[in-house]
N, CA, C and O atoms as a DFTB+ gen file, in Angstrom:
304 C
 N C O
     1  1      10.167     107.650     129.764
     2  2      11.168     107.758     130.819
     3  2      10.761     106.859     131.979
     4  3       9.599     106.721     132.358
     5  1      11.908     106.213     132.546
     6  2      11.556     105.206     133.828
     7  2      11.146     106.024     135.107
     8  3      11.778     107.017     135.469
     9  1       9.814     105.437     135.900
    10  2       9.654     106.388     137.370
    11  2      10.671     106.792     137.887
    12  3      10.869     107.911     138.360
    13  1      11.628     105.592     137.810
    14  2      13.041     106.005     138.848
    15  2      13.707     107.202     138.026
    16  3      13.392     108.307     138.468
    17  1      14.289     107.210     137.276
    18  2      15.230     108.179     136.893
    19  2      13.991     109.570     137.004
    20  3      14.318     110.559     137.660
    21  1      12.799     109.534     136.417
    22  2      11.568     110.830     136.569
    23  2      11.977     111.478     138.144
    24  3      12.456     112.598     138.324
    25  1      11.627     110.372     139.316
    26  2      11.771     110.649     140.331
    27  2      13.275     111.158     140.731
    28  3      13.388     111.915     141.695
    29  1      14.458     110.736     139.976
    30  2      15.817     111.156     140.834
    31  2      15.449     113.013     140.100
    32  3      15.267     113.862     140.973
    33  1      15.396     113.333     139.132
    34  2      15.092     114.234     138.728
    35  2      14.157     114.975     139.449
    36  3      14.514     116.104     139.786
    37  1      13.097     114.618     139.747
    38  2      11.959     115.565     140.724
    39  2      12.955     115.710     142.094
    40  3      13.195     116.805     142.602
    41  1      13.346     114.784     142.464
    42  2      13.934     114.878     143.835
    43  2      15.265     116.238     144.051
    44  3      15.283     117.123     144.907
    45  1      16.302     115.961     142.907
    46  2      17.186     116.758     142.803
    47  2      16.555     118.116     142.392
    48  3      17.232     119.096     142.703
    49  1      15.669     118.297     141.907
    50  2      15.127     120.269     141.456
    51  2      14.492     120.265     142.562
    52  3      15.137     120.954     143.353
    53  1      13.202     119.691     143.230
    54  2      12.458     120.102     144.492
    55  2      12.960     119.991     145.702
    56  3      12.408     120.451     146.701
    57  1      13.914     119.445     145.702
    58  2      14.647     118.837     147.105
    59  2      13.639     118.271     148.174
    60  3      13.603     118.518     149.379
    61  1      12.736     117.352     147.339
    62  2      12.293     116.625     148.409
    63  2      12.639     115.492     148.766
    64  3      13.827     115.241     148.568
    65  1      11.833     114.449     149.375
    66  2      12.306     113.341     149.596
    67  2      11.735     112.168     148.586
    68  3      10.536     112.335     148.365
    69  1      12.303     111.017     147.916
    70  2      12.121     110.117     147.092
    71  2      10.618     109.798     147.616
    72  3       9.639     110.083     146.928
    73  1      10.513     109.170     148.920
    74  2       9.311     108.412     148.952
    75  2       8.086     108.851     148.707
    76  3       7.058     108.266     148.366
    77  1       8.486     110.648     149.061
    78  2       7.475     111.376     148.491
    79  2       6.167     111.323     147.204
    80  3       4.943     111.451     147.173
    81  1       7.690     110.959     145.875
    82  2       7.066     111.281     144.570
    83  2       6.594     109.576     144.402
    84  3       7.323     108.585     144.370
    85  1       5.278     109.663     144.322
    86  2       4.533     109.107     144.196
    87  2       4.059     109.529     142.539
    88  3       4.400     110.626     142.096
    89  1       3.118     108.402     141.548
    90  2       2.428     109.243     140.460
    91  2       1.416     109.931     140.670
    92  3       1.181     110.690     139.730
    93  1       0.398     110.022     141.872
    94  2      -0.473     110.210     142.473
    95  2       0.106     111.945     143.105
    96  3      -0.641     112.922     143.166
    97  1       1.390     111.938     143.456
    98  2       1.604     113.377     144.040
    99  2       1.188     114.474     143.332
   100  3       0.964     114.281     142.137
   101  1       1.014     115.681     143.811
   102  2       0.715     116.936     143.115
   103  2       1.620     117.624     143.622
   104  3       1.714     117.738     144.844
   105  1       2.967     118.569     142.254
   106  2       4.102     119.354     142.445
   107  2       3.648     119.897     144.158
   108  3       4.019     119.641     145.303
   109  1       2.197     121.157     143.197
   110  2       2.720     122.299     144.688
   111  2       1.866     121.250     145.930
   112  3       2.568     120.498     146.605
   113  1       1.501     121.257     145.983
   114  2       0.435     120.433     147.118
   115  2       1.871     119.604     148.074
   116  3       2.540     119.858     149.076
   117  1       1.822     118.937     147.438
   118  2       2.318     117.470     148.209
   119  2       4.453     117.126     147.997
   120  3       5.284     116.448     148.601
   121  1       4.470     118.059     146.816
   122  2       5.898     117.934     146.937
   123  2       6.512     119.788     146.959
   124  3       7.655     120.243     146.913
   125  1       5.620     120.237     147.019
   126  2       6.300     121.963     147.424
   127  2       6.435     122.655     146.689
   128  3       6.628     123.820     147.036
   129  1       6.401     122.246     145.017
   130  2       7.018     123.158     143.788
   131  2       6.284     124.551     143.809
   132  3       5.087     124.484     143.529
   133  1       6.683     125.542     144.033
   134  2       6.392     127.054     143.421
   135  2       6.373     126.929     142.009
   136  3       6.569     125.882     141.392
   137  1       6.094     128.201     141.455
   138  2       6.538     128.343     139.990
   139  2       7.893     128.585     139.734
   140  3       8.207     128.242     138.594
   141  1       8.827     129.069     140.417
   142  2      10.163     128.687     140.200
   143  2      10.724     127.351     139.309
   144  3      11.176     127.167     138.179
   145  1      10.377     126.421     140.676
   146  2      11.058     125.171     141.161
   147  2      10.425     124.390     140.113
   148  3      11.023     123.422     139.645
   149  1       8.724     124.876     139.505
   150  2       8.264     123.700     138.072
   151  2       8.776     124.299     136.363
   152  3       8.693     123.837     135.225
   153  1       9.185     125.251     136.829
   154  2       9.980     125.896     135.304
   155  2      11.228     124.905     135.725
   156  3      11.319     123.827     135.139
   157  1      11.867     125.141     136.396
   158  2      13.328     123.975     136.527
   159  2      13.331     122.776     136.096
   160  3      14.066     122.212     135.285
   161  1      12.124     122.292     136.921
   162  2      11.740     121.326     137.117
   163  2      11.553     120.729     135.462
   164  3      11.906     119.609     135.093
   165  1      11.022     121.594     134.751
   166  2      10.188     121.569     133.193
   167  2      11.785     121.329     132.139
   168  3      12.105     120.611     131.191
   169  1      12.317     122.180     132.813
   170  2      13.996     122.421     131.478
   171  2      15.020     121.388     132.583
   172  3      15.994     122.120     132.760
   173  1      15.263     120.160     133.346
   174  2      15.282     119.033     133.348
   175  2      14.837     118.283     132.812
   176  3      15.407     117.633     131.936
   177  1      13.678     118.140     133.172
   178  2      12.833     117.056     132.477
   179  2      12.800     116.701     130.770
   180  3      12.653     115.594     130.252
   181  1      13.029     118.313     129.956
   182  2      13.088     118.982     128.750
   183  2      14.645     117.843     128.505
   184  3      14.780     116.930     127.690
   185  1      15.474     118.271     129.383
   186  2      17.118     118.038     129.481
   187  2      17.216     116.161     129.516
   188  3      17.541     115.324     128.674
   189  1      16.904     116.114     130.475
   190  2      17.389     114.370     130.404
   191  2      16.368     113.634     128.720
   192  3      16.875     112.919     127.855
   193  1      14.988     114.106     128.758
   194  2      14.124     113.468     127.697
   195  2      14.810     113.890     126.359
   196  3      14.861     112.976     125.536
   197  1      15.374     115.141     125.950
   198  2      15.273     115.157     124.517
   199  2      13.977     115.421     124.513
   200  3      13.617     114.311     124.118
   201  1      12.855     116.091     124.656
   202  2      11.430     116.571     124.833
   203  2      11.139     117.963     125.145
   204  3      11.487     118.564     126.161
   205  1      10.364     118.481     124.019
   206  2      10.318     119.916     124.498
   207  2       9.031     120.028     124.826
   208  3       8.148     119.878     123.981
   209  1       8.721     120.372     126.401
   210  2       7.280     120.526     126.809
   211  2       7.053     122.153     126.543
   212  3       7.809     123.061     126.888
   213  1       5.789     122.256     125.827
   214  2       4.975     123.456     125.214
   215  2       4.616     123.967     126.459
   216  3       3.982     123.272     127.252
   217  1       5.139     125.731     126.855
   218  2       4.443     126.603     127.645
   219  2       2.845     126.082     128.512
   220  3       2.529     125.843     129.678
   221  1       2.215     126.089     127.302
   222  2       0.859     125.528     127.322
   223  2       0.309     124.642     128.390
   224  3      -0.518     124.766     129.293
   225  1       1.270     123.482     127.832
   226  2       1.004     121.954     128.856
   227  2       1.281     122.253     129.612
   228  3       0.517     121.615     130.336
   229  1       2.218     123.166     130.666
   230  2       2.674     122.895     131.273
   231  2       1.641     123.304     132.363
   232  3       1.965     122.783     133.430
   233  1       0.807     123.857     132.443
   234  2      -0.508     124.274     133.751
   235  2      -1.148     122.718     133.626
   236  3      -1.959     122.455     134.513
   237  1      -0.947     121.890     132.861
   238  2      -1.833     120.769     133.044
   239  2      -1.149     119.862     133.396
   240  3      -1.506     118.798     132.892
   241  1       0.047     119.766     134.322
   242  2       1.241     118.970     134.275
   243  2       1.273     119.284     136.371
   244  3       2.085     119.848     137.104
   245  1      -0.149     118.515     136.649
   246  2       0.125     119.056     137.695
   247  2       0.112     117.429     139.083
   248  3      -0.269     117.423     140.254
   249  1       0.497     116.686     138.520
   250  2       0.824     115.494     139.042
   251  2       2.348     114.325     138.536
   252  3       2.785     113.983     137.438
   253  1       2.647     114.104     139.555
   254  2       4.058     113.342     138.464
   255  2       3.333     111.912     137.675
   256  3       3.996     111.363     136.794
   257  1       1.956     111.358     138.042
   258  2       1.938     111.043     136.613
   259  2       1.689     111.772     135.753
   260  3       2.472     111.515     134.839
   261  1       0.784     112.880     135.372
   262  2       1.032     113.700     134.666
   263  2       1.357     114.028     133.426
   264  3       0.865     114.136     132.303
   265  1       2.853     114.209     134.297
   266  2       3.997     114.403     133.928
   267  2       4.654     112.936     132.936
   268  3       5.250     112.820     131.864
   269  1       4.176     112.051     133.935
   270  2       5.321     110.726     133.095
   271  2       4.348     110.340     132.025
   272  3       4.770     109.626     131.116
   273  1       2.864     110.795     132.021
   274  2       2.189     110.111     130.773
   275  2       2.426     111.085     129.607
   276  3       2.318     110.680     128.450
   277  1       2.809     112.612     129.940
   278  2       2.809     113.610     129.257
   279  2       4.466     112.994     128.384
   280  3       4.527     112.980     127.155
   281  1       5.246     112.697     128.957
   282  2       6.650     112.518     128.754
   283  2       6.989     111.190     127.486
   284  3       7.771     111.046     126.547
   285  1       5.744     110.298     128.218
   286  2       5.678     108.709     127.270
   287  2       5.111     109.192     125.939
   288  3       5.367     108.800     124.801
   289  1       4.281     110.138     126.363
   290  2       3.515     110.129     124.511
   291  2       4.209     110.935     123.988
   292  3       4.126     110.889     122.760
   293  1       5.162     111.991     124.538
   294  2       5.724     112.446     123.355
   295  2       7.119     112.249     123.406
   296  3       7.744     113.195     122.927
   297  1       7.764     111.375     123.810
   298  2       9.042     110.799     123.691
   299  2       9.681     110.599     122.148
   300  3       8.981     109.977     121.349
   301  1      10.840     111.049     121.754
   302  2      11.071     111.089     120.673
   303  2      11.167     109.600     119.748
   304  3      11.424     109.636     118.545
């Protein structure tokens, strides 16, 4: 998945601001996510990819790169 579209996605579930999401950011730290807002966050991400992220991963999914390296390797 491209940063940009990753990021319009983080932006629209967390309601933060773009310049924010950095790959370097951390959800709760630096962009606000509760556990709410990273389950959402998870069944988007699930939603635009065609990717089903495992319960599991998801405690280790705690940066948006992370997230986008977690997303590249298992892209269908």
């Amino acid at each position: 998945m491209e940063f940009e579209k990753m990021r319009d996605i983080i932006v629209e579930t967390l309601g933060c601001e773009p310049e924010q999401v950095t790959m370097e950011a951390t959800l709760t730290d630096d962009l606000g996510a509760d556990s709410l807002a990273s389950v959402e966050l998870v069944m988007a991400l699930e939603e635009a990819c065609g990717v089903h992220i495992d319960d599991a991963d998801v405690a280790n999914l705690k940066t948006v790169g992370d997230i986008s390296a977690y997303l590249n390797s298992h892209k269908a």
